[in-house]
Amino acid sequence: MSGITTHPPGLVTPGPRGSWAGRGLLDSVHGLAFLGLALAEAGLILALIIELSDAAVIFPLLLIPPTLLAVRRLANVTRRLSGRWSPSPPPGGTCCG
């Protein structure tokens, strides 16, 4: 045995499943989902700012805890999806050069 592995003709080596166009479309959908999450988080932060600024005048103190919980839940969804959809870092420990 020479130690050289040869593949029989016609054998396809496994690679990433799907076409590059399908992966690109899926990545675009993921990007749009993250855009929607970012806009939702910005809206919740704006609502929180309005609630805090009117806290001395009106009674929105009752609205602050549910808004904070909604911000927290949305942040957890964003973390979970980014962990699932983002590529894993290389095993060397550093990402980019």
Coordinates of C-alpha atoms in Angstrom, one line a residue:
M1 CA 0.0 0.0 0.0
S2 CA 1.3 3.4 -0.9
G3 CA -0.8 5.4 1.5
I4 CA -2.4 7.4 -1.2
T5 CA -6.2 7.2 -1.2
T6 CA -7.8 7.2 -4.6
H7 CA -11.5 7.5 -5.2
P8 CA -13.2 5.4 -7.9
P9 CA -14.3 7.4 -10.9
G10 CA -17.8 8.9 -10.6
L11 CA -17.7 9.0 -6.8
V12 CA -18.9 12.3 -5.4
T13 CA -17.2 13.5 -2.3
P14 CA -19.5 15.0 0.3
G15 CA -19.7 18.7 0.5
P16 CA -22.2 21.3 1.8
R17 CA -25.7 20.5 1.0
G18 CA -27.8 22.8 -1.2
S19 CA -26.8 25.2 -3.9
W20 CA -25.0 28.5 -3.4
A21 CA -28.1 30.3 -4.5
G22 CA -30.2 28.6 -1.8
R23 CA -27.7 29.3 0.9
G24 CA -27.5 32.9 -0.2
L25 CA -31.3 33.2 -0.1
L26 CA -31.4 31.6 3.3
D27 CA -28.7 34.0 4.6
S28 CA -30.7 36.9 3.2
V29 CA -33.8 35.8 5.0
H30 CA -31.7 35.4 8.2
G31 CA -30.4 39.0 7.7
L32 CA -33.9 40.3 7.3
A33 CA -35.0 38.5 10.4
F34 CA -32.2 40.1 12.4
L35 CA -33.2 43.5 10.9
G36 CA -36.8 42.9 12.2
L37 CA -35.5 41.9 15.6
A38 CA -33.3 45.0 15.8
L39 CA -36.2 47.3 14.8
A40 CA -38.4 45.6 17.4
E41 CA -35.7 46.1 20.1
A42 CA -35.4 49.8 19.1
G43 CA -39.1 50.2 19.4
L44 CA -39.1 48.6 22.9
I45 CA -36.2 50.8 24.0
L46 CA -38.1 53.9 22.7
A47 CA -41.2 52.8 24.6
L48 CA -39.1 52.4 27.7
I49 CA -37.6 55.8 27.3
I50 CA -41.0 57.3 26.9
E51 CA -42.3 55.5 30.0
L52 CA -39.4 56.6 32.1
S53 CA -39.6 60.2 31.0
D54 CA -43.4 60.3 31.8
A55 CA -42.9 58.5 35.1
A56 CA -43.1 61.6 37.2
V57 CA -46.3 62.9 35.5
I58 CA -48.5 59.9 34.8
F59 CA -48.6 56.3 36.1
P60 CA -46.6 54.4 33.6
L61 CA -44.5 52.8 36.4
L62 CA -46.9 49.9 36.0
L63 CA -45.8 49.6 32.3
I64 CA -42.0 49.6 33.0
P65 CA -41.6 46.0 34.3
P66 CA -43.5 44.3 31.4
T67 CA -41.5 46.4 28.9
L68 CA -38.2 45.4 30.5
L69 CA -39.3 41.7 30.4
A70 CA -40.2 42.1 26.7
V71 CA -36.7 43.6 26.0
R72 CA -35.1 40.7 27.9
R73 CA -37.1 38.0 26.0
L74 CA -36.3 39.7 22.6
A75 CA -32.6 39.8 23.5
N76 CA -32.8 36.0 24.4
V77 CA -34.4 35.2 21.1
T78 CA -31.8 37.2 19.2
R79 CA -29.0 35.4 21.1
R80 CA -30.5 32.0 20.4
L81 CA -31.0 32.7 16.7
S82 CA -27.5 34.2 16.2
G83 CA -26.0 31.2 17.9
R84 CA -27.9 28.9 15.6
W85 CA -27.5 30.8 12.3
S86 CA -24.0 32.1 12.6
P87 CA -21.0 30.0 11.6
S88 CA -18.9 28.6 14.4
P89 CA -15.5 30.0 15.1
P90 CA -12.4 28.1 14.0
P91 CA -10.9 25.8 16.5
G92 CA -7.7 27.9 16.9
G93 CA -9.5 30.4 19.2
T94 CA -9.1 33.5 17.1
C95 CA -11.6 34.5 14.4
C96 CA -10.0 36.9 12.0
G97 CA -6.3 36.8 11.4

